[in-house]
PDB file of C-alpha atoms in Angstrom:
ATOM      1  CA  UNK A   1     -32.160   7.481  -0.792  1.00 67.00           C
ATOM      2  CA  UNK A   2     -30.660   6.193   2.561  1.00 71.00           C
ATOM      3  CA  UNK A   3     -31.770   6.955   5.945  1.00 71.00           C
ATOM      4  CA  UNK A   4     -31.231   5.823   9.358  1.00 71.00           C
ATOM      5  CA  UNK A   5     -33.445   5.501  12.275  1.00 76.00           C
ATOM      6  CA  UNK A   6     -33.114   5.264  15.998  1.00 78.00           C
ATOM      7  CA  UNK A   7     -35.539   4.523  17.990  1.00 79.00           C
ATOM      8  CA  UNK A   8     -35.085   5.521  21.923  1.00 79.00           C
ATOM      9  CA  UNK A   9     -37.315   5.970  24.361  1.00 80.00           C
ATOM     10  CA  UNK A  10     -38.957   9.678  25.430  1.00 77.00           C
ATOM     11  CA  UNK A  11     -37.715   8.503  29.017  1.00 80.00           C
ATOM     12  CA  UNK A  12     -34.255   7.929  27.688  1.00 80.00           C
ATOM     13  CA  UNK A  13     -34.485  11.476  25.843  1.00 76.00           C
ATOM     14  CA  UNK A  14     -35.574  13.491  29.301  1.00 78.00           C
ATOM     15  CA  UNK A  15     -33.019  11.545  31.215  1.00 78.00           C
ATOM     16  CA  UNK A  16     -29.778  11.877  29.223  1.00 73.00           C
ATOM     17  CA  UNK A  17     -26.845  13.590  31.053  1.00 83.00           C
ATOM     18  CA  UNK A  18     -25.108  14.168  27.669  1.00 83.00           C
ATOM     19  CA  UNK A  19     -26.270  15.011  24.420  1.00 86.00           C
ATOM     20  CA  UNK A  20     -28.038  12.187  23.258  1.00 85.00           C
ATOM     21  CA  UNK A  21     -29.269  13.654  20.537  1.00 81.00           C
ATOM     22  CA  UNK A  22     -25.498  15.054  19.051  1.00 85.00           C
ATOM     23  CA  UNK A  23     -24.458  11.322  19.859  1.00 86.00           C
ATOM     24  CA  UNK A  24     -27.247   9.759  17.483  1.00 84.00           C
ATOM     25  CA  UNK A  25     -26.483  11.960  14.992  1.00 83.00           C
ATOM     26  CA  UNK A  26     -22.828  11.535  14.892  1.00 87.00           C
ATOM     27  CA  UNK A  27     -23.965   7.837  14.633  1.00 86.00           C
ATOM     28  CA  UNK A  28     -26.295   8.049  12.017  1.00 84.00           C
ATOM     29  CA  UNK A  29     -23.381  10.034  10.295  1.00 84.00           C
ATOM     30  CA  UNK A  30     -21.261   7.017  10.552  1.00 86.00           C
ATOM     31  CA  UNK A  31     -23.604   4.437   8.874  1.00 84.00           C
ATOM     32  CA  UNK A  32     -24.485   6.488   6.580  1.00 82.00           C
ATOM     33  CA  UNK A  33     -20.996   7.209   5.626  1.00 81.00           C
ATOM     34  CA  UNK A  34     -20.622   3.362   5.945  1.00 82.00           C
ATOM     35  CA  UNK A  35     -23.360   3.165   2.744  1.00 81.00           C
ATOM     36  CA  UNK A  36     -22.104   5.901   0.672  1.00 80.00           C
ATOM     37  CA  UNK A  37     -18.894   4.086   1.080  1.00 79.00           C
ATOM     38  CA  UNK A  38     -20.253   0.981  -0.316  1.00 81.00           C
ATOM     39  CA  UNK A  39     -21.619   2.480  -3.619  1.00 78.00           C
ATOM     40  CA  UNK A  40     -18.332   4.209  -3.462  1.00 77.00           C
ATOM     41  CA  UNK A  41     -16.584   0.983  -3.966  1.00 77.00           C
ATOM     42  CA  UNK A  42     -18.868  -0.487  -5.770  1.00 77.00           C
ATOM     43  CA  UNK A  43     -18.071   2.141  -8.649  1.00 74.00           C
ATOM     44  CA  UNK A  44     -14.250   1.537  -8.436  1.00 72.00           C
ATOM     45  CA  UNK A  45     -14.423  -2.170  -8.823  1.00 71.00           C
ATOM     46  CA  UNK A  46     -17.460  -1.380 -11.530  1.00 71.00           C
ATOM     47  CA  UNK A  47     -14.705   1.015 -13.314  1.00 68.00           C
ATOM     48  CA  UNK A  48     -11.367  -1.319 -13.108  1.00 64.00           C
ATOM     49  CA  UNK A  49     -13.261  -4.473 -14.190  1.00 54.00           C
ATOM     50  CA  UNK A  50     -14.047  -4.830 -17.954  1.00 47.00           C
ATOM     51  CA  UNK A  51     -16.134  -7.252 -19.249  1.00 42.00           C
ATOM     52  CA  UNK A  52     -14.527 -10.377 -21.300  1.00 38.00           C
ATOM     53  CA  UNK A  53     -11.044  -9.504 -19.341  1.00 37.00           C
ATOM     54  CA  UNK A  54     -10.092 -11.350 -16.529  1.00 37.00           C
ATOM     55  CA  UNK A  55      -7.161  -9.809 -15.026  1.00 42.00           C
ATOM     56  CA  UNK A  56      -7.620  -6.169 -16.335  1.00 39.00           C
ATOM     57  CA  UNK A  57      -4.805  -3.417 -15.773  1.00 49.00           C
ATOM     58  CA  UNK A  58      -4.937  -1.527 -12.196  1.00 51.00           C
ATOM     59  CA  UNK A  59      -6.265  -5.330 -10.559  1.00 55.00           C
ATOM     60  CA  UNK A  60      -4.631  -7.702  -8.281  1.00 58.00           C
ATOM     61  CA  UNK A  61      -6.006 -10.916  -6.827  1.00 53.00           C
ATOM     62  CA  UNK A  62      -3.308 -12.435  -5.079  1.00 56.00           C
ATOM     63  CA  UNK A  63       0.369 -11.711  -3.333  1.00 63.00           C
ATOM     64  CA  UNK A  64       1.942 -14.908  -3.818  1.00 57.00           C
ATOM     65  CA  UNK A  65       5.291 -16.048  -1.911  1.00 53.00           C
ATOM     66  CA  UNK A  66       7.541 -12.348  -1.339  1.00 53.00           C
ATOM     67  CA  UNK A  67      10.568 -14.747  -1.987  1.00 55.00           C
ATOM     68  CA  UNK A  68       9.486 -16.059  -5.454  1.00 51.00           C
ATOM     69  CA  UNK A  69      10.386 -14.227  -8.858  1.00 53.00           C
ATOM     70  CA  UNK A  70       7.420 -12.120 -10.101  1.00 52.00           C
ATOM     71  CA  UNK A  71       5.166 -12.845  -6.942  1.00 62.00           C
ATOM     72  CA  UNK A  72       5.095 -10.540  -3.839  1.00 70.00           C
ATOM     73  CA  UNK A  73       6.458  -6.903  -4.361  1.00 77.00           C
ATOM     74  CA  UNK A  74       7.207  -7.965  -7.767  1.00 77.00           C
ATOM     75  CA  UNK A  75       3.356  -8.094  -8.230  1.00 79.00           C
ATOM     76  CA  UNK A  76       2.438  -4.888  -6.572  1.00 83.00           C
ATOM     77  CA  UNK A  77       5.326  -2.996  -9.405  1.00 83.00           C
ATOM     78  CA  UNK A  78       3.823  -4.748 -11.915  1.00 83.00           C
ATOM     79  CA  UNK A  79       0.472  -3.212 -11.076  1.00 83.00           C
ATOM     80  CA  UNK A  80       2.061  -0.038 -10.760  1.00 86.00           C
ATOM     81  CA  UNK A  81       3.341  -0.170 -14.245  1.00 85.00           C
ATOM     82  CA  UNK A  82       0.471  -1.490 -15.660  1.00 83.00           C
ATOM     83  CA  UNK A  83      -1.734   1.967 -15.201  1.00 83.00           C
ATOM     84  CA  UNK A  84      -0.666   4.208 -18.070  1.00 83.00           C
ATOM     85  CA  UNK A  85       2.075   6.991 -16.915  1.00 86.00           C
ATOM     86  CA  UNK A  86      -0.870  10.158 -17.270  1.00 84.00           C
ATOM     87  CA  UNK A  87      -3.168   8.425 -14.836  1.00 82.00           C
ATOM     88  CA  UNK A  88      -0.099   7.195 -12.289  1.00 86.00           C
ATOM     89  CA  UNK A  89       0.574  11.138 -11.203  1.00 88.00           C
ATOM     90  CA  UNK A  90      -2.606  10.858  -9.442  1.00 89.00           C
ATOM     91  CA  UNK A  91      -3.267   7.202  -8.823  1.00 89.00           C
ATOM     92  CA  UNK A  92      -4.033   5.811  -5.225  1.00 90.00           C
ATOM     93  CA  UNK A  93      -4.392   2.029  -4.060  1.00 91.00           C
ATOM     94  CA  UNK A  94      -7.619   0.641  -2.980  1.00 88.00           C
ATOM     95  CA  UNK A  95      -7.774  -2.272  -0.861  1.00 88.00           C
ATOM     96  CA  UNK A  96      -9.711  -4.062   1.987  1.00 86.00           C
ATOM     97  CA  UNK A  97      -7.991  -4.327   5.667  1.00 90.00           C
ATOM     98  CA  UNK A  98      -6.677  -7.751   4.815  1.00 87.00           C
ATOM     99  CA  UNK A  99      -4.566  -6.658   1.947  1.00 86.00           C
ATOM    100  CA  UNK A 100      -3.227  -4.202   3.961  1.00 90.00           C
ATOM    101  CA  UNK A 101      -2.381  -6.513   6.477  1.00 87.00           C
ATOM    102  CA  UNK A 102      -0.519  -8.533   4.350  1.00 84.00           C
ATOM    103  CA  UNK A 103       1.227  -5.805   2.352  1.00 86.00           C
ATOM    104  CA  UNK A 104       2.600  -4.433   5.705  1.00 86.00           C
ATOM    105  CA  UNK A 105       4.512  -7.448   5.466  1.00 81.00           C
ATOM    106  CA  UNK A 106       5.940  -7.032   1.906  1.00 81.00           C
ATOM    107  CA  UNK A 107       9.938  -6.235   1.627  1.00 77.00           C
ATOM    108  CA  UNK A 108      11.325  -4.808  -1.396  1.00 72.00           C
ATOM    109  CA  UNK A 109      15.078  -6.458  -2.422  1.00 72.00           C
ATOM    110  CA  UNK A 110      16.592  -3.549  -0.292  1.00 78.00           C
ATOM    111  CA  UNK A 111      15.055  -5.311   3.093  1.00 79.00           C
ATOM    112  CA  UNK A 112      13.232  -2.186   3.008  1.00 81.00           C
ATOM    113  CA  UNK A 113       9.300  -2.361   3.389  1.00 84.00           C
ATOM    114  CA  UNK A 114       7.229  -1.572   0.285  1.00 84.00           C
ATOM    115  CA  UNK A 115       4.295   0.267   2.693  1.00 90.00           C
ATOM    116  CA  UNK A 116       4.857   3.770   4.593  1.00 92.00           C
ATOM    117  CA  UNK A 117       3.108   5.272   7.255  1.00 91.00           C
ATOM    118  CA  UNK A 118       1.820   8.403   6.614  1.00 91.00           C
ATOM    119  CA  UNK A 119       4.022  11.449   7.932  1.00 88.00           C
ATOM    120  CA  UNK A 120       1.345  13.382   9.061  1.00 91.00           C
ATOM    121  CA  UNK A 121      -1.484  12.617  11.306  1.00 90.00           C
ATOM    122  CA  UNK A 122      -5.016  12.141   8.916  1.00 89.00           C
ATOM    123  CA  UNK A 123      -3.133  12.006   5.291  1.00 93.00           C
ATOM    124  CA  UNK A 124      -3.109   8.273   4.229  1.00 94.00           C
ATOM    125  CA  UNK A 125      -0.406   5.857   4.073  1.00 95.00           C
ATOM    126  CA  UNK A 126       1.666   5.189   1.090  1.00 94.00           C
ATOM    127  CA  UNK A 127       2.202   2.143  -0.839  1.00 92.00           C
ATOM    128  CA  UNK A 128       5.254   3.022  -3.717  1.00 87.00           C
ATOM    129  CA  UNK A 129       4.473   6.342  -3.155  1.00 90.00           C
ATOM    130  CA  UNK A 130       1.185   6.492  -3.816  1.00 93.00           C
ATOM    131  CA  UNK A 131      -1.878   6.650  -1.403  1.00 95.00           C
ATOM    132  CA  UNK A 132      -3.563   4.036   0.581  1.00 94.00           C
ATOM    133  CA  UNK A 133      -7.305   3.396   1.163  1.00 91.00           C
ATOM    134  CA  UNK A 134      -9.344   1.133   2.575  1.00 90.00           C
ATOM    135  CA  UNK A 135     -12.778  -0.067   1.616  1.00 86.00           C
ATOM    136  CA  UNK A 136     -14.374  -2.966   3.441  1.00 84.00           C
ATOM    137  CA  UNK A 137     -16.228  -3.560   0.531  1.00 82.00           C
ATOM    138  CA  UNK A 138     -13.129  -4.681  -1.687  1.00 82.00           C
ATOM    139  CA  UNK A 139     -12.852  -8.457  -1.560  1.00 79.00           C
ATOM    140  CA  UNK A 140     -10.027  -9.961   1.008  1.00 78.00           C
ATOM    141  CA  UNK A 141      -7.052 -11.647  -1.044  1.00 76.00           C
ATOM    142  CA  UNK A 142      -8.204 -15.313  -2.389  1.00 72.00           C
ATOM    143  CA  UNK A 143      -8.550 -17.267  -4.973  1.00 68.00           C
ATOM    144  CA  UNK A 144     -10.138 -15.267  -8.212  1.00 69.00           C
ATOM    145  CA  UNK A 145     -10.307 -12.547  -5.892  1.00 72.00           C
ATOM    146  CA  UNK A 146      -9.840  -8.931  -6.815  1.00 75.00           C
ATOM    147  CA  UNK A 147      -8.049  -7.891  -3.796  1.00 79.00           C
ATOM    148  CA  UNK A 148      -6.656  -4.529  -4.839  1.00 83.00           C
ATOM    149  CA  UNK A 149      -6.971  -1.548  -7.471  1.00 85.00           C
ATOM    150  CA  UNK A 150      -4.816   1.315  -8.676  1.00 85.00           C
ATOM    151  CA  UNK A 151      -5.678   3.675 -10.772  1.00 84.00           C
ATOM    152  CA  UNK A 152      -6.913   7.453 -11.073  1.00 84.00           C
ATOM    153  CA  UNK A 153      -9.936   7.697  -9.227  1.00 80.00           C
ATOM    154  CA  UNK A 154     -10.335  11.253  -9.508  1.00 79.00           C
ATOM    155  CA  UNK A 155     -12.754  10.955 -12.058  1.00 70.00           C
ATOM    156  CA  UNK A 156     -14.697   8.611  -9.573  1.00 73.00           C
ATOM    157  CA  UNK A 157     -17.915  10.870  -8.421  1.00 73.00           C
ATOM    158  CA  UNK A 158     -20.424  10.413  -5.769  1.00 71.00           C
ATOM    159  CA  UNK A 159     -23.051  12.610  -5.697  1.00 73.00           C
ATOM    160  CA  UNK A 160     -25.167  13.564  -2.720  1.00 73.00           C
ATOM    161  CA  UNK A 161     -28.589  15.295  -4.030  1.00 76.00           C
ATOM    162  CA  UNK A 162     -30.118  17.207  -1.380  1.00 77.00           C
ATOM    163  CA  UNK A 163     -27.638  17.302   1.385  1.00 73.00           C
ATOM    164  CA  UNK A 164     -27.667  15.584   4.308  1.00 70.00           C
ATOM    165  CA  UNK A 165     -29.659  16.312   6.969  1.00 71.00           C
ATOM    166  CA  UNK A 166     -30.703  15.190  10.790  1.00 69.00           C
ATOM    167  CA  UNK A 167     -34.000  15.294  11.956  1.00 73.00           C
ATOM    168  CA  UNK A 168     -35.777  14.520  14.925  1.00 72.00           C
ATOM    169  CA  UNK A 169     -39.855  13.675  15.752  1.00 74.00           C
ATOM    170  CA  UNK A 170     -41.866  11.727  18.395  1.00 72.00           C
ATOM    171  CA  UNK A 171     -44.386  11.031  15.406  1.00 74.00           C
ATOM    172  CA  UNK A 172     -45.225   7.710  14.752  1.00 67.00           C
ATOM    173  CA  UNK A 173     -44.044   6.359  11.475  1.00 62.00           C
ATOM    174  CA  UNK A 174     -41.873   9.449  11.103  1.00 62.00           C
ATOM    175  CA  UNK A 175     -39.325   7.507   9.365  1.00 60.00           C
ATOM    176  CA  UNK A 176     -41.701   6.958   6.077  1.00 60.00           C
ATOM    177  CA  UNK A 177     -41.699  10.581   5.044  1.00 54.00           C
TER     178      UNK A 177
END
């Protein structure tokens, strides 16, 4: 159970000019997005890592030098292949901004840049084709670091009992149901 609670004055709420309240909401909406996100990632990295393996397929913990054989883009196609063909139809990247950052970088042999923008406004970008997302909770790139995952994460489910709802009270100690 997550919930979020602002506190603001009765002076504040008589006073507002705008819609204070459609404001705190769209806040609260945002953090706890932020949280759902979390366990979100938390069940990705939970799903690509298997115990006893240290580098398992679908993980990544470092870029290396783009110039060097088998570091840099050869890396990110060696990830690629490394997710069985059935689960690469659907596959997307996961990655914190960092990686990102540094796979913006990233040239193929062509010159060409591994990463593409998406074409249309709100769909993500693509990294070999395949979508981008970013988690803040996926570690930055590093030593025994796992920086990045690919895989299927359609079967990756998050389940929201209840629905989400906003309420407001001037109750005291509203917040602990």
């Amino acid at each position: 159970k997550y919930g979020f609670i602002s506190y603001v004055p009765s002076e504040l709420m008589q006073d507002a000019t705008f819609d204070l309240e459609g404001y705190l909401a769209r806040s609260a909406g945002r953090e706890l997005g932020r949280r759902v996100s979390k366990v979100a990632a938390a069940g990705v990295i939970a799903s690509f890592t298997t115990a006893g393996v240290t580098a398992p397929a679908g993980v990544v913990s470092d870029f290396g030098d783009q110039t060097a054989v088998g570091e840099g883009t050869d890396l990110i196609y060696k990830l690629f292949h490394s997710v069985l063909p059935e689960y690469r139809s659907n596959a997307s990247w996961v990655m914190a901004d960092p990686s990102a950052a540094l796979l913006r970088a990233l040239k193929g042999s062509n010159g060409q840049s591994v990463w593409q923008p998406a074409l249309v406004a709100g769909d993500p970008d693509l990294l070999v084709g395949k979508p981008v997302y970013i988690a803040p909770q996926i570690d930055s790139p590093g030593a025994n670091k796992k920086s990045m995952y690919f895989g299927d994460l359609s079967a990756l489910l998050v389940r929201i009992a209840g629905g989400l709802r906003f309420e407001r009270s001037d109750d005291f100690k509203f917040g602990n149901d």
